[in-house]
Amino acid sequence: MCTLFSAETKGGTQQITQKCLDYVFAASKENRSTAQLLLNTVMLQVNQNEEDDLVELLTQNMVSGERVHFKGRKIISTIPLNLYTNVQFSPELPYYKRNFFKFVQVGNYIKFIV
């Protein structure tokens, strides 16, 4: 279990992303100087292949337009929940999850997590 915040933590919800990033870098086998963080990049598709137990992710850089495919065992995403309605999932997400993403009030959800 990873503790992201202490009782003294101050600041906005951007700290969640920063603390997750710090945790990933700390747990990564890569050196922090060689690890990459993609900015100005949107998630377009998430394809889960049950045969090889891998997840494929398609992203697009909003500045250059370049599309990049990634493969891995898991995806950690920190985008706001209401933006998942713009992502194509295969297999399709269950109805209740799509509706949750569509109608959730993000500020209330963040407060609930914290």
Coordinates of C-alpha atoms in Angstrom, one line a residue:
M1 CA 0.0 0.0 0.0
C2 CA 1.3 3.4 -0.9
T3 CA 0.5 6.4 1.3
L4 CA 0.2 9.4 -1.0
F5 CA -0.5 12.1 1.6
S6 CA 0.2 12.9 5.2
A7 CA -2.0 14.9 7.6
E8 CA 0.2 18.0 6.8
T9 CA -0.3 17.8 3.0
K10 CA -1.4 21.1 1.6
G11 CA -2.3 22.0 -2.0
G12 CA -4.5 21.0 -4.9
T13 CA -5.4 17.7 -6.5
Q14 CA -2.4 18.0 -8.9
Q15 CA -0.4 16.6 -6.0
I16 CA -2.1 13.2 -6.5
T17 CA -0.6 13.0 -10.0
Q18 CA 2.8 14.2 -8.7
K19 CA 2.9 11.7 -5.8
C20 CA 1.8 8.8 -8.2
L21 CA 4.6 9.8 -10.6
D22 CA 7.1 9.9 -7.7
Y23 CA 5.9 6.4 -6.6
V24 CA 6.2 5.0 -10.2
F25 CA 9.7 6.4 -10.6
A26 CA 10.8 5.0 -7.2
A27 CA 9.3 1.6 -8.1
S28 CA 10.7 1.6 -11.6
K29 CA 13.7 -0.4 -12.7
E30 CA 14.7 2.5 -14.9
N31 CA 16.8 5.4 -13.7
R32 CA 14.7 8.5 -13.2
S33 CA 16.9 10.4 -15.7
T34 CA 15.9 7.8 -18.5
A35 CA 12.2 7.5 -17.6
Q36 CA 9.9 9.5 -19.8
L37 CA 6.8 11.6 -19.0
L38 CA 4.6 12.5 -22.0
L39 CA 3.0 15.9 -21.8
N40 CA 0.3 17.3 -24.2
T41 CA -0.7 13.7 -24.9
V42 CA -4.2 12.3 -25.0
M43 CA -5.3 8.7 -24.6
L44 CA -7.4 7.6 -27.6
Q45 CA -7.8 3.8 -27.2
V46 CA -7.3 1.1 -24.6
N47 CA -7.4 -2.4 -26.0
Q48 CA -7.2 -5.4 -23.6
N49 CA -5.9 -8.6 -25.2
E50 CA -7.0 -11.5 -23.0
E51 CA -4.8 -14.0 -25.0
D52 CA -1.5 -12.6 -23.9
D53 CA -2.8 -10.6 -20.9
L54 CA -1.4 -7.3 -22.3
V55 CA -3.0 -3.9 -22.5
E56 CA -2.4 -1.8 -25.6
L57 CA -2.7 2.0 -25.4
L58 CA -2.9 4.4 -28.3
T59 CA -2.0 8.0 -27.6
Q60 CA -1.7 11.2 -29.6
N61 CA 0.5 14.2 -29.0
M62 CA -1.7 17.3 -29.3
V63 CA 1.1 19.5 -30.6
S64 CA 2.7 17.3 -33.2
G65 CA -0.2 15.0 -34.0
E66 CA 2.1 12.0 -33.6
R67 CA 0.4 8.7 -32.5
V68 CA 2.2 6.2 -30.4
H69 CA 1.2 2.7 -29.3
F70 CA 2.3 1.3 -25.9
K71 CA 1.9 -2.2 -24.6
G72 CA 2.1 -3.3 -21.0
R73 CA 0.6 -5.4 -18.2
K74 CA -1.2 -2.4 -16.6
I75 CA -2.1 1.2 -17.3
I76 CA -2.1 3.9 -14.6
S77 CA -4.1 6.8 -15.7
T78 CA -4.6 10.1 -13.9
I79 CA -7.0 11.8 -16.3
P80 CA -10.2 13.2 -14.9
L81 CA -13.0 10.6 -14.8
N82 CA -15.3 12.6 -17.1
L83 CA -12.6 12.4 -19.9
Y84 CA -12.9 8.6 -20.1
T85 CA -16.0 9.2 -22.3
N86 CA -13.5 10.3 -25.0
V87 CA -11.5 7.1 -24.9
Q88 CA -12.4 4.0 -26.9
F89 CA -12.2 0.8 -25.0
S90 CA -12.0 -2.7 -26.3
P91 CA -13.7 -4.7 -25.0
E92 CA -16.3 -2.0 -24.3
L93 CA -16.7 -0.9 -20.7
P94 CA -19.8 -2.1 -18.8
Y95 CA -22.8 0.3 -19.0
Y96 CA -22.6 1.3 -15.3
K97 CA -19.0 2.4 -15.7
R98 CA -19.7 4.4 -18.9
N99 CA -22.5 6.2 -17.1
F100 CA -20.4 6.8 -14.0
F101 CA -17.7 8.5 -16.1
K102 CA -20.3 10.5 -18.0
F103 CA -22.2 11.9 -15.0
V104 CA -19.7 12.0 -12.2
Q105 CA -18.9 15.5 -10.7
V106 CA -15.2 15.3 -10.6
G107 CA -14.6 17.7 -7.6
N108 CA -17.0 15.6 -5.4
Y109 CA -15.3 12.4 -6.5
I110 CA -11.8 13.8 -5.6
K111 CA -13.0 14.9 -2.2
F112 CA -14.5 11.4 -1.6
I113 CA -11.1 9.8 -2.4
V114 CA -9.2 12.2 -0.1

